[in-house]
Amino acid sequence: MSTRTEPDPAIRYLAVTFDCHDPAESARFYSEALNLPITLATDGFVLLGREDSPGLGFYRLDDYEPPSWPDPSVPKQAHLELGVADLDTAQARLIALGAVEADVQPQPDRRRILLDPAGHPFCITL
């Protein structure tokens, strides 16, 4: 059993980065969905976030293949869980921003699975 210590000031959690074809488009989607500003943008990488919290990064990968979830041929490596107050309202907003509803919805009364513009699955959950 370990005791909790203060974090090493030289190491800090900065961001989660997703591979995609178009970093600008993925960043636009999440920037609008989560109200996060762009803090860094190059041709191949865009970072969203605020100084006081970790961000989301999007990295251009020329041979990127979207996850084929739930088919495991191209697995999802990670996904975001977003908390919402109303599933229908949040889903409508995210679809208007460019998301699509996944074909598989195991618990649609509690959680909805959507795909972002690059094909990454993410959940909206009550």
PDB file of C-alpha atoms in Angstrom:
ATOM      1  CA  MET A   1       0.000   0.000   0.000  1.00  0.00           C
ATOM      2  CA  SER A   2       1.436   3.336  -0.987  1.00  0.00           C
ATOM      3  CA  THR A   3       0.950   6.692   0.647  1.00  0.00           C
ATOM      4  CA  ARG A   4      -0.195   9.586  -1.445  1.00  0.00           C
ATOM      5  CA  THR A   5       2.428  12.248  -2.071  1.00  0.00           C
ATOM      6  CA  GLU A   6       2.407  15.582  -3.792  1.00  0.00           C
ATOM      7  CA  PRO A   7       2.774  15.333  -7.578  1.00  0.00           C
ATOM      8  CA  ASP A   8       6.209  15.863  -9.097  1.00  0.00           C
ATOM      9  CA  PRO A   9       6.168  19.499 -10.306  1.00  0.00           C
ATOM     10  CA  ALA A  10       8.245  18.485 -13.339  1.00  0.00           C
ATOM     11  CA  ILE A  11       5.503  16.132 -14.574  1.00  0.00           C
ATOM     12  CA  ARG A  12       1.979  17.261 -15.324  1.00  0.00           C
ATOM     13  CA  TYR A  13      -0.939  15.935 -17.298  1.00  0.00           C
ATOM     14  CA  LEU A  14      -1.190  18.118 -20.392  1.00  0.00           C
ATOM     15  CA  ALA A  15      -3.649  16.572 -22.854  1.00  0.00           C
ATOM     16  CA  VAL A  16      -5.127  13.559 -24.574  1.00  0.00           C
ATOM     17  CA  THR A  17      -4.315  13.539 -28.281  1.00  0.00           C
ATOM     18  CA  PHE A  18      -6.364  11.850 -30.988  1.00  0.00           C
ATOM     19  CA  ASP A  19      -5.076  10.809 -34.391  1.00  0.00           C
ATOM     20  CA  CYS A  20      -7.223  11.999 -37.317  1.00  0.00           C
ATOM     21  CA  HIS A  21      -7.120  13.063 -40.980  1.00  0.00           C
ATOM     22  CA  ASP A  22      -7.980  16.716 -40.333  1.00  0.00           C
ATOM     23  CA  PRO A  23      -6.840  18.217 -37.010  1.00  0.00           C
ATOM     24  CA  ALA A  24      -8.541  21.549 -37.720  1.00  0.00           C
ATOM     25  CA  GLU A  25     -11.942  19.912 -38.284  1.00  0.00           C
ATOM     26  CA  SER A  26     -11.664  17.697 -35.197  1.00  0.00           C
ATOM     27  CA  ALA A  27     -10.574  20.704 -33.115  1.00  0.00           C
ATOM     28  CA  ARG A  28     -13.458  22.819 -34.450  1.00  0.00           C
ATOM     29  CA  PHE A  29     -15.962  20.129 -33.440  1.00  0.00           C
ATOM     30  CA  TYR A  30     -14.653  19.710 -29.873  1.00  0.00           C
ATOM     31  CA  SER A  31     -13.958  23.428 -29.436  1.00  0.00           C
ATOM     32  CA  GLU A  32     -17.615  24.209 -30.139  1.00  0.00           C
ATOM     33  CA  ALA A  33     -18.982  21.169 -28.288  1.00  0.00           C
ATOM     34  CA  LEU A  34     -16.967  21.789 -25.104  1.00  0.00           C
ATOM     35  CA  ASN A  35     -16.405  25.556 -25.352  1.00  0.00           C
ATOM     36  CA  LEU A  36     -12.624  25.108 -25.312  1.00  0.00           C
ATOM     37  CA  PRO A  37     -10.348  27.621 -27.038  1.00  0.00           C
ATOM     38  CA  ILE A  38      -7.591  26.668 -29.455  1.00  0.00           C
ATOM     39  CA  THR A  39      -4.282  27.198 -27.667  1.00  0.00           C
ATOM     40  CA  LEU A  40      -1.906  25.926 -30.377  1.00  0.00           C
ATOM     41  CA  ALA A  41      -2.391  25.272 -34.077  1.00  0.00           C
ATOM     42  CA  THR A  42       0.035  24.038 -36.713  1.00  0.00           C
ATOM     43  CA  ASP A  43      -0.629  22.311 -40.022  1.00  0.00           C
ATOM     44  CA  GLY A  44      -0.410  18.888 -38.379  1.00  0.00           C
ATOM     45  CA  PHE A  45      -1.531  19.477 -34.784  1.00  0.00           C
ATOM     46  CA  VAL A  46      -4.170  21.470 -32.895  1.00  0.00           C
ATOM     47  CA  LEU A  47      -4.474  21.725 -29.106  1.00  0.00           C
ATOM     48  CA  LEU A  48      -7.571  22.867 -27.221  1.00  0.00           C
ATOM     49  CA  GLY A  49      -7.697  23.810 -23.569  1.00  0.00           C
ATOM     50  CA  ARG A  50      -7.254  26.288 -20.809  1.00  0.00           C
ATOM     51  CA  GLU A  51      -4.227  27.042 -18.674  1.00  0.00           C
ATOM     52  CA  ASP A  52      -5.777  25.543 -15.555  1.00  0.00           C
ATOM     53  CA  SER A  53      -6.825  22.157 -16.990  1.00  0.00           C
ATOM     54  CA  PRO A  54      -5.701  19.403 -19.372  1.00  0.00           C
ATOM     55  CA  GLY A  55      -6.573  19.787 -23.025  1.00  0.00           C
ATOM     56  CA  LEU A  56      -7.463  17.829 -26.126  1.00  0.00           C
ATOM     57  CA  GLY A  57      -5.027  17.481 -28.998  1.00  0.00           C
ATOM     58  CA  PHE A  58      -5.582  16.387 -32.593  1.00  0.00           C
ATOM     59  CA  TYR A  59      -2.703  15.018 -34.658  1.00  0.00           C
ATOM     60  CA  ARG A  60      -2.694  14.594 -38.448  1.00  0.00           C
ATOM     61  CA  LEU A  61      -1.999  11.021 -39.491  1.00  0.00           C
ATOM     62  CA  ASP A  62      -2.006  10.554 -43.271  1.00  0.00           C
ATOM     63  CA  ASP A  63      -2.956   6.866 -43.136  1.00  0.00           C
ATOM     64  CA  TYR A  64      -5.494   7.297 -40.319  1.00  0.00           C
ATOM     65  CA  GLU A  65      -8.371   4.809 -40.295  1.00  0.00           C
ATOM     66  CA  PRO A  66     -11.382   5.629 -38.113  1.00  0.00           C
ATOM     67  CA  PRO A  67     -12.304   3.065 -35.477  1.00  0.00           C
ATOM     68  CA  SER A  68     -14.859   0.563 -36.749  1.00  0.00           C
ATOM     69  CA  TRP A  69     -16.556   0.144 -33.378  1.00  0.00           C
ATOM     70  CA  PRO A  70     -18.297  -2.113 -32.504  1.00  0.00           C
ATOM     71  CA  ASP A  71     -16.565  -4.196 -35.204  1.00  0.00           C
ATOM     72  CA  PRO A  72     -13.076  -4.876 -33.773  1.00  0.00           C
ATOM     73  CA  SER A  73     -11.234  -4.786 -37.129  1.00  0.00           C
ATOM     74  CA  VAL A  74     -10.036  -1.221 -36.375  1.00  0.00           C
ATOM     75  CA  PRO A  75     -10.367  -0.919 -32.583  1.00  0.00           C
ATOM     76  CA  LYS A  76     -11.050   2.225 -30.642  1.00  0.00           C
ATOM     77  CA  GLN A  77      -8.073   2.986 -28.457  1.00  0.00           C
ATOM     78  CA  ALA A  78      -9.891   5.449 -26.192  1.00  0.00           C
ATOM     79  CA  HIS A  79     -13.067   7.454 -26.068  1.00  0.00           C
ATOM     80  CA  LEU A  80     -14.464  10.452 -24.242  1.00  0.00           C
ATOM     81  CA  GLU A  81     -17.321  10.315 -21.757  1.00  0.00           C
ATOM     82  CA  LEU A  82     -19.188  13.625 -21.675  1.00  0.00           C
ATOM     83  CA  GLY A  83     -21.700  14.349 -18.926  1.00  0.00           C
ATOM     84  CA  VAL A  84     -24.965  15.965 -20.018  1.00  0.00           C
ATOM     85  CA  ALA A  85     -28.176  17.106 -18.318  1.00  0.00           C
ATOM     86  CA  ASP A  86     -30.459  16.104 -21.218  1.00  0.00           C
ATOM     87  CA  LEU A  87     -29.565  13.370 -23.713  1.00  0.00           C
ATOM     88  CA  ASP A  88     -31.858  14.502 -26.527  1.00  0.00           C
ATOM     89  CA  THR A  89     -30.792  18.156 -26.384  1.00  0.00           C
ATOM     90  CA  ALA A  90     -27.084  17.328 -26.175  1.00  0.00           C
ATOM     91  CA  GLN A  91     -27.317  14.769 -28.976  1.00  0.00           C
ATOM     92  CA  ALA A  92     -29.112  17.244 -31.262  1.00  0.00           C
ATOM     93  CA  ARG A  93     -26.456  19.914 -30.600  1.00  0.00           C
ATOM     94  CA  LEU A  94     -23.554  17.534 -31.225  1.00  0.00           C
ATOM     95  CA  ILE A  95     -25.107  16.210 -34.440  1.00  0.00           C
ATOM     96  CA  ALA A  96     -25.583  19.802 -35.615  1.00  0.00           C
ATOM     97  CA  LEU A  97     -21.841  20.307 -35.001  1.00  0.00           C
ATOM     98  CA  GLY A  98     -20.922  17.274 -37.146  1.00  0.00           C
ATOM     99  CA  ALA A  99     -21.270  14.150 -34.977  1.00  0.00           C
ATOM    100  CA  VAL A 100     -23.263  11.131 -36.137  1.00  0.00           C
ATOM    101  CA  GLU A 101     -25.209   8.643 -34.051  1.00  0.00           C
ATOM    102  CA  ALA A 102     -23.585   5.223 -33.780  1.00  0.00           C
ATOM    103  CA  ASP A 103     -25.657   2.286 -35.018  1.00  0.00           C
ATOM    104  CA  VAL A 104     -25.232   0.439 -31.715  1.00  0.00           C
ATOM    105  CA  GLN A 105     -26.864   1.968 -28.620  1.00  0.00           C
ATOM    106  CA  PRO A 106     -26.654  -0.488 -25.673  1.00  0.00           C
ATOM    107  CA  GLN A 107     -28.244   1.863 -23.059  1.00  0.00           C
ATOM    108  CA  PRO A 108     -30.006   4.672 -24.967  1.00  0.00           C
ATOM    109  CA  ASP A 109     -32.040   5.835 -21.959  1.00  0.00           C
ATOM    110  CA  ARG A 110     -28.850   6.504 -19.961  1.00  0.00           C
ATOM    111  CA  ARG A 111     -26.039   6.905 -22.488  1.00  0.00           C
ATOM    112  CA  ARG A 112     -25.779   7.680 -26.204  1.00  0.00           C
ATOM    113  CA  ILE A 113     -22.852   6.756 -28.386  1.00  0.00           C
ATOM    114  CA  LEU A 114     -21.893   9.215 -31.114  1.00  0.00           C
ATOM    115  CA  LEU A 115     -19.017   9.410 -33.581  1.00  0.00           C
ATOM    116  CA  ASP A 116     -17.065  12.639 -33.974  1.00  0.00           C
ATOM    117  CA  PRO A 117     -16.229  13.964 -37.477  1.00  0.00           C
ATOM    118  CA  ALA A 118     -13.058  11.815 -37.567  1.00  0.00           C
ATOM    119  CA  GLY A 119     -15.007   8.672 -36.578  1.00  0.00           C
ATOM    120  CA  HIS A 120     -13.917   8.440 -32.922  1.00  0.00           C
ATOM    121  CA  PRO A 121     -16.714   7.073 -30.721  1.00  0.00           C
ATOM    122  CA  PHE A 122     -17.652   9.107 -27.671  1.00  0.00           C
ATOM    123  CA  CYS A 123     -20.455   8.883 -25.139  1.00  0.00           C
ATOM    124  CA  ILE A 124     -22.881  11.391 -23.721  1.00  0.00           C
ATOM    125  CA  THR A 125     -24.133  10.205 -20.350  1.00  0.00           C
ATOM    126  CA  LEU A 126     -26.691  11.430 -17.833  1.00  0.00           C
TER     127      LEU A 126
END
